[in-house]
Amino acid sequence: MLRADVDGDCHLDEVRDPDREGVITVEGGGSPWRTDLDDTLARMGFAGSEDPDREARATLGDFDGDGYVDLTLFWSGPTLGDDPVDDMPIHEVHFGPLSRDLTGENVGPLRIRHGSFVSKVRADDQDGDGRAELRVIRYAGDGVYEHLVGRYHDDGITVARASDDSNLQDSDPGWGDFETRADE
């Protein structure tokens, strides 16, 4: 569980991703509120969990280093065969502060080379520069999943193949780039 001010109201919110797959739920501090990725997709005009052919993955991080929580969002279709399927109608970053449905007024591109299924996502600041890096595990075909890293660049996030052998399974639980900045 992460405690961070998601909506910019100076109260800590609770973010949960119990299976560590990037399927998050947020419960608000201050005046209570609750949302999840299905609510976000519905607000954007997509069916969310009602579409059996696609799954949503997201994570929160301060990708641009401005002190606000940002949301990266993927909506992609799982691959049922050996070859990856290019089916990712949503891949974008919502810069914070976020509204209570996790959308943001400032939406930037999430540049990723192929639109195959995103299995897991995380955010951490491993290089200590004050901006989170996006960690993505995506299906590459023939039963292989590849590890990608995204960094803030030109008002969006550019995702490329990881240059090391680190993977999400070996990382610490939770979100590694947040400092508590709320009044609570």
Short mmCIF file of N, CA and C in Angstrom, two decimals:
data_model
loop_
_atom_site.label_atom_id
_atom_site.label_comp_id
_atom_site.label_asym_id
_atom_site.label_seq_id
_atom_site.Cartn_x
_atom_site.Cartn_y
_atom_site.Cartn_z
N MET A 1 0.84 -1.18 0.00
CA MET A 1 0.00 0.00 0.00
C MET A 1 0.89 1.25 0.00
N LEU A 2 0.49 2.23 -0.76
CA LEU A 2 1.17 3.51 -0.83
C LEU A 2 0.29 4.57 -0.23
N ARG A 3 0.87 5.46 0.53
CA ARG A 3 0.16 6.64 1.04
C ARG A 3 0.80 7.86 0.39
N ALA A 4 -0.01 8.53 -0.44
CA ALA A 4 0.46 9.73 -1.14
C ALA A 4 -0.75 10.60 -1.44
N ASP A 5 -0.51 11.88 -1.64
CA ASP A 5 -1.58 12.81 -2.00
C ASP A 5 -1.80 12.74 -3.52
N VAL A 6 -2.75 11.92 -3.94
CA VAL A 6 -2.99 11.69 -5.36
C VAL A 6 -3.69 12.86 -6.02
N ASP A 7 -4.68 13.44 -5.33
CA ASP A 7 -5.52 14.47 -5.96
C ASP A 7 -5.16 15.90 -5.58
N GLY A 8 -4.06 16.10 -4.87
CA GLY A 8 -3.59 17.45 -4.56
C GLY A 8 -4.39 18.19 -3.52
N ASP A 9 -5.14 17.46 -2.63
CA ASP A 9 -5.95 18.13 -1.62
C ASP A 9 -5.24 18.22 -0.26
N CYS A 10 -3.96 17.89 -0.21
CA CYS A 10 -3.12 17.92 1.00
C CYS A 10 -3.52 16.88 2.03
N HIS A 11 -4.21 15.82 1.61
CA HIS A 11 -4.52 14.68 2.47
C HIS A 11 -3.96 13.42 1.82
N LEU A 12 -3.41 12.55 2.65
CA LEU A 12 -2.84 11.30 2.13
C LEU A 12 -3.96 10.36 1.68
N ASP A 13 -3.80 9.81 0.50
CA ASP A 13 -4.71 8.81 -0.03
C ASP A 13 -4.01 7.45 0.05
N GLU A 14 -4.81 6.39 0.05
CA GLU A 14 -4.25 5.04 0.08
C GLU A 14 -4.39 4.41 -1.30
N VAL A 15 -3.26 3.97 -1.84
CA VAL A 15 -3.24 3.32 -3.15
C VAL A 15 -2.87 1.86 -2.92
N ARG A 16 -3.65 0.98 -3.52
CA ARG A 16 -3.40 -0.47 -3.36
C ARG A 16 -3.24 -1.12 -4.73
N ASP A 17 -2.33 -2.08 -4.79
CA ASP A 17 -2.11 -2.93 -5.95
C ASP A 17 -1.74 -4.30 -5.38
N PRO A 18 -2.73 -5.03 -4.82
CA PRO A 18 -2.43 -6.24 -4.04
C PRO A 18 -1.70 -7.33 -4.81
N ASP A 19 -1.93 -7.47 -6.09
CA ASP A 19 -1.26 -8.51 -6.86
C ASP A 19 0.01 -8.02 -7.55
N ARG A 20 0.34 -6.74 -7.32
CA ARG A 20 1.54 -6.12 -7.89
C ARG A 20 1.59 -6.26 -9.40
N GLU A 21 0.42 -6.10 -10.04
CA GLU A 21 0.35 -6.17 -11.50
C GLU A 21 0.05 -4.82 -12.13
N GLY A 22 -0.20 -3.79 -11.33
CA GLY A 22 -0.54 -2.50 -11.89
C GLY A 22 -2.03 -2.30 -12.05
N VAL A 23 -2.83 -3.02 -11.23
CA VAL A 23 -4.28 -2.86 -11.22
C VAL A 23 -4.61 -2.14 -9.92
N ILE A 24 -4.57 -0.81 -9.94
CA ILE A 24 -4.61 -0.03 -8.71
C ILE A 24 -6.01 0.43 -8.34
N THR A 25 -6.17 0.62 -7.03
CA THR A 25 -7.38 1.20 -6.45
C THR A 25 -6.92 2.30 -5.50
N VAL A 26 -7.64 3.43 -5.49
CA VAL A 26 -7.29 4.55 -4.62
C VAL A 26 -8.47 4.86 -3.72
N GLU A 27 -8.20 5.01 -2.42
CA GLU A 27 -9.21 5.47 -1.46
C GLU A 27 -8.70 6.77 -0.87
N GLY A 28 -9.53 7.80 -0.90
CA GLY A 28 -9.10 9.13 -0.55
C GLY A 28 -9.12 9.46 0.92
N GLY A 29 -8.18 10.32 1.30
CA GLY A 29 -8.17 10.92 2.62
C GLY A 29 -8.97 12.20 2.57
N GLY A 30 -9.10 12.88 3.70
CA GLY A 30 -9.92 14.10 3.72
C GLY A 30 -11.36 13.73 3.47
N SER A 31 -12.00 14.33 2.47
CA SER A 31 -13.36 13.90 2.12
C SER A 31 -13.26 12.59 1.35
N PRO A 32 -13.89 11.53 1.82
CA PRO A 32 -13.69 10.19 1.26
C PRO A 32 -14.08 10.09 -0.22
N TRP A 33 -13.30 9.33 -0.95
CA TRP A 33 -13.57 9.01 -2.34
C TRP A 33 -12.86 7.71 -2.66
N ARG A 34 -13.29 7.04 -3.71
CA ARG A 34 -12.69 5.77 -4.13
C ARG A 34 -12.75 5.69 -5.64
N THR A 35 -11.70 5.18 -6.25
CA THR A 35 -11.69 4.97 -7.70
C THR A 35 -10.73 3.84 -8.03
N ASP A 36 -10.86 3.32 -9.24
CA ASP A 36 -9.93 2.31 -9.73
C ASP A 36 -9.76 2.50 -11.24
N LEU A 37 -8.98 1.64 -11.87
CA LEU A 37 -8.69 1.81 -13.28
C LEU A 37 -9.92 1.69 -14.17
N ASP A 38 -10.89 0.86 -13.77
CA ASP A 38 -12.12 0.76 -14.56
C ASP A 38 -12.86 2.09 -14.59
N ASP A 39 -12.88 2.80 -13.43
CA ASP A 39 -13.51 4.12 -13.39
C ASP A 39 -12.78 5.10 -14.32
N THR A 40 -11.45 5.01 -14.33
CA THR A 40 -10.66 5.89 -15.18
C THR A 40 -10.97 5.63 -16.65
N LEU A 41 -10.99 4.36 -17.04
CA LEU A 41 -11.29 4.02 -18.43
C LEU A 41 -12.71 4.45 -18.82
N ALA A 42 -13.66 4.27 -17.90
CA ALA A 42 -15.04 4.68 -18.19
C ALA A 42 -15.11 6.19 -18.41
N ARG A 43 -14.41 6.95 -17.59
CA ARG A 43 -14.39 8.41 -17.74
C ARG A 43 -13.81 8.82 -19.09
N MET A 44 -12.88 8.01 -19.60
CA MET A 44 -12.25 8.29 -20.88
C MET A 44 -13.09 7.77 -22.06
N GLY A 45 -14.21 7.09 -21.76
CA GLY A 45 -15.08 6.61 -22.82
C GLY A 45 -14.82 5.18 -23.26
N PHE A 46 -14.09 4.39 -22.45
CA PHE A 46 -13.79 3.00 -22.77
C PHE A 46 -14.50 2.08 -21.79
N ALA A 47 -14.70 0.83 -22.18
CA ALA A 47 -15.50 -0.12 -21.41
C ALA A 47 -14.81 -0.66 -20.17
N GLY A 48 -13.52 -0.58 -20.06
CA GLY A 48 -12.79 -1.08 -18.90
C GLY A 48 -12.96 -2.57 -18.71
N SER A 49 -13.37 -2.97 -17.53
CA SER A 49 -13.46 -4.40 -17.22
C SER A 49 -14.54 -5.10 -18.01
N GLU A 50 -15.44 -4.35 -18.64
CA GLU A 50 -16.48 -4.96 -19.45
C GLU A 50 -15.96 -5.44 -20.79
N ASP A 51 -14.72 -5.10 -21.15
CA ASP A 51 -14.11 -5.55 -22.39
C ASP A 51 -13.21 -6.74 -22.07
N PRO A 52 -13.65 -7.97 -22.39
CA PRO A 52 -12.86 -9.15 -22.03
C PRO A 52 -11.59 -9.31 -22.86
N ASP A 53 -11.44 -8.49 -23.90
CA ASP A 53 -10.28 -8.63 -24.78
C ASP A 53 -9.09 -7.76 -24.39
N ARG A 54 -9.26 -6.91 -23.37
CA ARG A 54 -8.16 -6.03 -22.96
C ARG A 54 -8.09 -5.93 -21.44
N GLU A 55 -6.90 -5.60 -20.93
CA GLU A 55 -6.69 -5.41 -19.50
C GLU A 55 -5.95 -4.11 -19.27
N ALA A 56 -6.29 -3.43 -18.18
CA ALA A 56 -5.64 -2.17 -17.82
C ALA A 56 -4.50 -2.42 -16.84
N ARG A 57 -3.44 -1.67 -17.01
CA ARG A 57 -2.32 -1.66 -16.09
C ARG A 57 -1.92 -0.19 -15.90
N ALA A 58 -1.53 0.15 -14.69
CA ALA A 58 -1.13 1.53 -14.40
C ALA A 58 -0.22 1.55 -13.19
N THR A 59 0.48 2.64 -13.05
CA THR A 59 1.22 2.88 -11.83
C THR A 59 1.32 4.38 -11.60
N LEU A 60 1.58 4.74 -10.37
CA LEU A 60 1.74 6.13 -9.97
C LEU A 60 3.21 6.41 -9.70
N GLY A 61 3.65 7.57 -10.06
CA GLY A 61 5.02 8.00 -9.79
C GLY A 61 5.14 9.47 -10.12
N ASP A 62 6.17 10.10 -9.64
CA ASP A 62 6.44 11.49 -9.99
C ASP A 62 7.43 11.47 -11.15
N PHE A 63 6.92 11.27 -12.34
CA PHE A 63 7.77 11.07 -13.51
C PHE A 63 8.43 12.35 -14.01
N ASP A 64 7.78 13.50 -13.81
CA ASP A 64 8.35 14.76 -14.28
C ASP A 64 9.08 15.54 -13.19
N GLY A 65 9.08 15.02 -11.95
CA GLY A 65 9.83 15.63 -10.86
C GLY A 65 9.25 16.91 -10.30
N ASP A 66 7.94 17.16 -10.49
CA ASP A 66 7.34 18.39 -10.00
C ASP A 66 6.72 18.27 -8.61
N GLY A 67 6.82 17.09 -8.00
CA GLY A 67 6.27 16.89 -6.66
C GLY A 67 4.84 16.37 -6.64
N TYR A 68 4.19 16.26 -7.78
CA TYR A 68 2.83 15.72 -7.87
C TYR A 68 2.84 14.29 -8.40
N VAL A 69 1.86 13.52 -7.95
CA VAL A 69 1.71 12.14 -8.39
C VAL A 69 1.18 12.13 -9.83
N ASP A 70 1.83 11.37 -10.69
CA ASP A 70 1.42 11.19 -12.08
C ASP A 70 0.96 9.74 -12.27
N LEU A 71 0.12 9.50 -13.27
CA LEU A 71 -0.39 8.16 -13.57
C LEU A 71 0.01 7.75 -14.98
N THR A 72 0.67 6.60 -15.10
CA THR A 72 0.88 6.01 -16.42
C THR A 72 -0.20 4.95 -16.61
N LEU A 73 -0.81 4.92 -17.77
CA LEU A 73 -1.94 4.03 -18.02
C LEU A 73 -1.74 3.28 -19.33
N PHE A 74 -1.89 1.95 -19.26
CA PHE A 74 -1.86 1.08 -20.42
C PHE A 74 -3.17 0.31 -20.47
N TRP A 75 -3.70 0.11 -21.65
CA TRP A 75 -4.87 -0.75 -21.85
C TRP A 75 -4.54 -1.59 -23.07
N SER A 76 -4.28 -2.88 -22.86
CA SER A 76 -3.79 -3.73 -23.95
C SER A 76 -4.44 -5.10 -23.91
N GLY A 77 -4.39 -5.77 -25.04
CA GLY A 77 -4.98 -7.10 -25.17
C GLY A 77 -3.98 -8.19 -24.91
N PRO A 78 -4.31 -9.13 -24.00
CA PRO A 78 -3.42 -10.26 -23.74
C PRO A 78 -3.21 -11.09 -25.01
N THR A 79 -2.02 -11.63 -25.15
CA THR A 79 -1.69 -12.46 -26.30
C THR A 79 -2.03 -13.90 -25.97
N LEU A 80 -2.78 -14.55 -26.84
CA LEU A 80 -3.20 -15.92 -26.60
C LEU A 80 -2.34 -16.93 -27.34
N GLY A 81 -1.48 -16.51 -28.22
CA GLY A 81 -0.61 -17.40 -28.98
C GLY A 81 0.85 -17.08 -28.74
N ASP A 82 1.71 -17.55 -29.64
CA ASP A 82 3.14 -17.33 -29.52
C ASP A 82 3.58 -15.92 -29.91
N ASP A 83 2.89 -15.34 -30.87
CA ASP A 83 3.31 -14.03 -31.37
C ASP A 83 2.59 -12.91 -30.64
N PRO A 84 3.30 -11.83 -30.30
CA PRO A 84 2.64 -10.70 -29.64
C PRO A 84 1.63 -10.06 -30.58
N VAL A 85 0.54 -9.58 -30.01
CA VAL A 85 -0.50 -8.90 -30.76
C VAL A 85 -0.38 -7.41 -30.51
N ASP A 86 -0.39 -6.63 -31.55
CA ASP A 86 -0.29 -5.18 -31.43
C ASP A 86 -1.69 -4.63 -31.13
N ASP A 87 -2.05 -4.58 -29.84
CA ASP A 87 -3.39 -4.18 -29.42
C ASP A 87 -3.29 -3.37 -28.13
N MET A 88 -2.93 -2.09 -28.26
CA MET A 88 -2.79 -1.21 -27.10
C MET A 88 -3.39 0.15 -27.45
N PRO A 89 -4.72 0.28 -27.37
CA PRO A 89 -5.34 1.55 -27.74
C PRO A 89 -5.03 2.70 -26.78
N ILE A 90 -4.65 2.38 -25.54
CA ILE A 90 -4.31 3.45 -24.59
C ILE A 90 -2.92 3.20 -24.04
N HIS A 91 -2.06 4.18 -24.15
CA HIS A 91 -0.75 4.22 -23.51
C HIS A 91 -0.40 5.69 -23.38
N GLU A 92 -0.60 6.22 -22.16
CA GLU A 92 -0.42 7.65 -21.93
C GLU A 92 -0.09 7.92 -20.47
N VAL A 93 0.38 9.13 -20.23
CA VAL A 93 0.69 9.55 -18.86
C VAL A 93 -0.17 10.76 -18.53
N HIS A 94 -0.82 10.70 -17.36
CA HIS A 94 -1.62 11.81 -16.84
C HIS A 94 -0.79 12.47 -15.75
N PHE A 95 -0.43 13.73 -15.97
CA PHE A 95 0.41 14.45 -15.01
C PHE A 95 -0.46 15.06 -13.92
N GLY A 96 0.04 15.00 -12.68
CA GLY A 96 -0.71 15.47 -11.53
C GLY A 96 -0.61 16.95 -11.31
N PRO A 97 -1.46 17.44 -10.39
CA PRO A 97 -2.34 16.63 -9.56
C PRO A 97 -3.46 16.02 -10.40
N LEU A 98 -3.90 14.83 -9.97
CA LEU A 98 -4.92 14.08 -10.69
C LEU A 98 -6.30 14.39 -10.13
N SER A 99 -7.31 14.23 -10.96
CA SER A 99 -8.67 14.34 -10.46
C SER A 99 -9.01 13.04 -9.73
N ARG A 100 -10.15 13.00 -9.11
CA ARG A 100 -10.50 11.83 -8.31
C ARG A 100 -10.87 10.60 -9.14
N ASP A 101 -10.89 10.73 -10.46
CA ASP A 101 -11.05 9.54 -11.30
C ASP A 101 -9.70 9.16 -11.94
N LEU A 102 -8.62 9.74 -11.44
CA LEU A 102 -7.23 9.50 -11.83
C LEU A 102 -6.84 10.09 -13.17
N THR A 103 -7.73 10.81 -13.83
CA THR A 103 -7.34 11.50 -15.05
C THR A 103 -6.70 12.83 -14.68
N GLY A 104 -5.95 13.38 -15.59
CA GLY A 104 -5.29 14.65 -15.35
C GLY A 104 -5.58 15.62 -16.49
N GLU A 105 -5.49 16.90 -16.18
CA GLU A 105 -5.71 17.91 -17.22
C GLU A 105 -4.59 17.90 -18.24
N ASN A 106 -3.39 17.56 -17.80
CA ASN A 106 -2.23 17.53 -18.69
C ASN A 106 -1.90 16.07 -19.00
N VAL A 107 -2.18 15.63 -20.22
CA VAL A 107 -1.92 14.26 -20.65
C VAL A 107 -0.79 14.28 -21.67
N GLY A 108 0.19 13.41 -21.44
CA GLY A 108 1.32 13.34 -22.36
C GLY A 108 1.46 11.97 -22.98
N PRO A 109 2.29 11.86 -24.00
CA PRO A 109 2.47 10.58 -24.67
C PRO A 109 3.31 9.62 -23.84
N LEU A 110 3.00 8.38 -23.98
CA LEU A 110 3.81 7.30 -23.44
C LEU A 110 4.32 6.56 -24.67
N ARG A 111 5.54 6.89 -25.06
CA ARG A 111 6.10 6.36 -26.30
C ARG A 111 6.67 4.97 -26.07
N ILE A 112 6.06 3.98 -26.72
CA ILE A 112 6.49 2.59 -26.58
C ILE A 112 6.49 1.98 -27.97
N ARG A 113 7.51 1.24 -28.30
CA ARG A 113 7.74 0.80 -29.68
C ARG A 113 6.65 -0.11 -30.23
N HIS A 114 6.23 -1.08 -29.49
CA HIS A 114 5.19 -2.00 -29.94
C HIS A 114 4.06 -1.99 -28.93
N GLY A 115 2.85 -2.29 -29.38
CA GLY A 115 1.69 -2.25 -28.51
C GLY A 115 1.26 -3.61 -28.00
N SER A 116 2.21 -4.48 -27.66
CA SER A 116 1.83 -5.80 -27.15
C SER A 116 1.49 -5.74 -25.66
N PHE A 117 0.96 -6.80 -25.15
CA PHE A 117 0.39 -6.87 -23.80
C PHE A 117 1.37 -6.44 -22.71
N VAL A 118 0.93 -5.50 -21.88
CA VAL A 118 1.70 -5.06 -20.71
C VAL A 118 1.23 -5.89 -19.53
N SER A 119 2.14 -6.67 -18.97
CA SER A 119 1.82 -7.56 -17.88
C SER A 119 1.91 -6.86 -16.52
N LYS A 120 3.00 -6.13 -16.31
CA LYS A 120 3.21 -5.46 -15.02
C LYS A 120 3.89 -4.12 -15.23
N VAL A 121 3.61 -3.19 -14.31
CA VAL A 121 4.27 -1.88 -14.31
C VAL A 121 4.58 -1.47 -12.88
N ARG A 122 5.66 -0.72 -12.71
CA ARG A 122 6.05 -0.16 -11.42
C ARG A 122 6.73 1.18 -11.66
N ALA A 123 6.86 1.93 -10.59
CA ALA A 123 7.60 3.19 -10.64
C ALA A 123 8.60 3.22 -9.51
N ASP A 124 9.80 3.66 -9.80
CA ASP A 124 10.81 3.87 -8.77
C ASP A 124 11.83 4.88 -9.27
N ASP A 125 12.59 5.40 -8.36
CA ASP A 125 13.61 6.38 -8.72
C ASP A 125 14.97 5.78 -8.40
N GLN A 126 15.40 4.82 -9.20
CA GLN A 126 16.65 4.12 -8.90
C GLN A 126 17.88 4.99 -9.11
N ASP A 127 17.81 5.98 -9.99
CA ASP A 127 18.99 6.81 -10.20
C ASP A 127 19.04 8.03 -9.29
N GLY A 128 17.99 8.24 -8.46
CA GLY A 128 18.00 9.29 -7.45
C GLY A 128 17.92 10.71 -7.99
N ASP A 129 17.38 10.90 -9.22
CA ASP A 129 17.32 12.24 -9.80
C ASP A 129 16.04 13.00 -9.47
N GLY A 130 15.17 12.42 -8.62
CA GLY A 130 13.93 13.09 -8.23
C GLY A 130 12.78 12.85 -9.19
N ARG A 131 13.01 12.04 -10.22
CA ARG A 131 11.96 11.66 -11.17
C ARG A 131 11.89 10.14 -11.23
N ALA A 132 10.67 9.61 -11.18
CA ALA A 132 10.49 8.16 -11.23
C ALA A 132 10.81 7.64 -12.62
N GLU A 133 11.33 6.43 -12.66
CA GLU A 133 11.45 5.70 -13.91
C GLU A 133 10.29 4.70 -13.95
N LEU A 134 9.80 4.44 -15.13
CA LEU A 134 8.70 3.50 -15.34
C LEU A 134 9.30 2.16 -15.69
N ARG A 135 8.93 1.13 -14.95
CA ARG A 135 9.38 -0.24 -15.21
C ARG A 135 8.21 -1.00 -15.81
N VAL A 136 8.41 -1.62 -16.96
CA VAL A 136 7.35 -2.31 -17.68
C VAL A 136 7.80 -3.73 -18.03
N ILE A 137 6.93 -4.70 -17.80
CA ILE A 137 7.14 -6.04 -18.33
C ILE A 137 6.07 -6.25 -19.39
N ARG A 138 6.54 -6.58 -20.61
CA ARG A 138 5.65 -6.69 -21.76
C ARG A 138 5.93 -7.99 -22.49
N TYR A 139 4.88 -8.58 -23.08
CA TYR A 139 5.02 -9.82 -23.81
C TYR A 139 5.79 -9.58 -25.12
N ALA A 140 6.84 -10.38 -25.36
CA ALA A 140 7.67 -10.23 -26.54
C ALA A 140 7.48 -11.35 -27.55
N GLY A 141 6.71 -12.37 -27.20
CA GLY A 141 6.48 -13.50 -28.09
C GLY A 141 7.21 -14.75 -27.65
N ASP A 142 6.72 -15.90 -28.12
CA ASP A 142 7.31 -17.21 -27.82
C ASP A 142 7.48 -17.45 -26.32
N GLY A 143 6.54 -16.96 -25.53
CA GLY A 143 6.57 -17.17 -24.08
C GLY A 143 7.56 -16.29 -23.34
N VAL A 144 8.14 -15.31 -24.00
CA VAL A 144 9.17 -14.45 -23.39
C VAL A 144 8.55 -13.09 -23.04
N TYR A 145 8.88 -12.60 -21.85
CA TYR A 145 8.49 -11.26 -21.43
C TYR A 145 9.74 -10.41 -21.35
N GLU A 146 9.66 -9.19 -21.86
CA GLU A 146 10.82 -8.31 -21.84
C GLU A 146 10.64 -7.20 -20.82
N HIS A 147 11.76 -6.75 -20.29
CA HIS A 147 11.78 -5.69 -19.30
C HIS A 147 12.16 -4.38 -19.98
N LEU A 148 11.30 -3.36 -19.81
CA LEU A 148 11.53 -2.06 -20.41
C LEU A 148 11.60 -0.99 -19.33
N VAL A 149 12.25 0.11 -19.63
CA VAL A 149 12.35 1.23 -18.70
C VAL A 149 11.93 2.50 -19.43
N GLY A 150 11.06 3.29 -18.78
CA GLY A 150 10.62 4.55 -19.35
C GLY A 150 11.09 5.72 -18.52
N ARG A 151 11.50 6.79 -19.21
CA ARG A 151 11.96 8.00 -18.53
C ARG A 151 11.25 9.22 -19.12
N TYR A 152 11.05 10.21 -18.27
CA TYR A 152 10.43 11.46 -18.70
C TYR A 152 11.32 12.13 -19.74
N HIS A 153 10.67 12.55 -20.86
CA HIS A 153 11.40 13.20 -21.94
C HIS A 153 10.40 13.91 -22.84
N ASP A 154 10.65 15.18 -23.16
CA ASP A 154 9.79 15.95 -24.07
C ASP A 154 8.31 15.87 -23.71
N ASP A 155 7.98 16.19 -22.46
CA ASP A 155 6.60 16.24 -21.97
C ASP A 155 5.85 14.91 -22.06
N GLY A 156 6.57 13.82 -22.01
CA GLY A 156 5.97 12.49 -22.00
C GLY A 156 6.98 11.49 -21.45
N ILE A 157 6.72 10.22 -21.64
CA ILE A 157 7.63 9.18 -21.18
C ILE A 157 8.03 8.34 -22.39
N THR A 158 9.33 8.14 -22.55
CA THR A 158 9.86 7.31 -23.61
C THR A 158 10.32 6.00 -23.00
N VAL A 159 9.80 4.90 -23.53
CA VAL A 159 10.07 3.56 -23.01
C VAL A 159 11.01 2.83 -23.96
N ALA A 160 12.06 2.25 -23.40
CA ALA A 160 13.04 1.51 -24.21
C ALA A 160 13.45 0.25 -23.46
N ARG A 161 14.12 -0.62 -24.15
CA ARG A 161 14.61 -1.86 -23.55
C ARG A 161 15.56 -1.54 -22.41
N ALA A 162 15.44 -2.28 -21.32
CA ALA A 162 16.31 -2.05 -20.16
C ALA A 162 17.75 -2.42 -20.51
N SER A 163 18.69 -1.65 -19.99
CA SER A 163 20.10 -1.91 -20.30
C SER A 163 20.76 -2.84 -19.27
N ASP A 164 19.99 -3.24 -18.26
CA ASP A 164 20.53 -4.17 -17.27
C ASP A 164 19.58 -5.37 -17.15
N ASP A 165 19.94 -6.29 -16.28
CA ASP A 165 19.13 -7.50 -16.13
C ASP A 165 18.14 -7.42 -14.98
N SER A 166 17.91 -6.23 -14.43
CA SER A 166 16.97 -6.11 -13.32
C SER A 166 15.57 -6.43 -13.80
N ASN A 167 14.74 -6.93 -12.91
CA ASN A 167 13.35 -7.16 -13.28
C ASN A 167 12.45 -6.85 -12.10
N LEU A 168 11.18 -6.77 -12.36
CA LEU A 168 10.23 -6.36 -11.33
C LEU A 168 10.08 -7.38 -10.23
N GLN A 169 10.31 -8.64 -10.52
CA GLN A 169 10.16 -9.67 -9.50
C GLN A 169 11.16 -9.48 -8.36
N ASP A 170 12.33 -8.93 -8.69
CA ASP A 170 13.38 -8.75 -7.69
C ASP A 170 13.33 -7.40 -6.99
N SER A 171 12.40 -6.53 -7.40
CA SER A 171 12.36 -5.19 -6.82
C SER A 171 11.60 -5.18 -5.50
N ASP A 172 11.84 -4.14 -4.73
CA ASP A 172 11.15 -4.00 -3.45
C ASP A 172 9.67 -3.75 -3.69
N PRO A 173 8.81 -4.24 -2.77
CA PRO A 173 7.38 -3.99 -2.93
C PRO A 173 7.07 -2.51 -2.83
N GLY A 174 6.01 -2.11 -3.51
CA GLY A 174 5.54 -0.74 -3.38
C GLY A 174 6.13 0.20 -4.39
N TRP A 175 6.00 1.48 -4.11
CA TRP A 175 6.46 2.53 -5.00
C TRP A 175 7.69 3.16 -4.36
N GLY A 176 8.79 3.26 -5.07
CA GLY A 176 10.04 3.68 -4.48
C GLY A 176 10.43 5.11 -4.74
N ASP A 177 9.51 5.98 -5.15
CA ASP A 177 9.93 7.35 -5.47
C ASP A 177 9.18 8.41 -4.70
N PHE A 178 8.30 8.05 -3.77
CA PHE A 178 7.46 9.03 -3.11
C PHE A 178 8.00 9.46 -1.76
N GLU A 179 7.87 10.75 -1.50
CA GLU A 179 8.05 11.27 -0.16
C GLU A 179 6.71 11.80 0.27
N THR A 180 6.36 11.63 1.54
CA THR A 180 5.08 12.13 2.03
C THR A 180 5.10 13.64 2.04
N ARG A 181 4.11 14.26 1.36
CA ARG A 181 4.06 15.71 1.26
C ARG A 181 2.72 16.26 1.65
N ALA A 182 1.93 15.52 2.40
CA ALA A 182 0.60 15.98 2.80
C ALA A 182 0.62 16.43 4.24
N ASP A 183 -0.47 17.06 4.68
CA ASP A 183 -0.56 17.59 6.04
C ASP A 183 -0.75 16.52 7.08
N GLU A 184 -1.16 15.33 6.70
CA GLU A 184 -1.47 14.28 7.68
C GLU A 184 -0.22 13.61 8.19
#
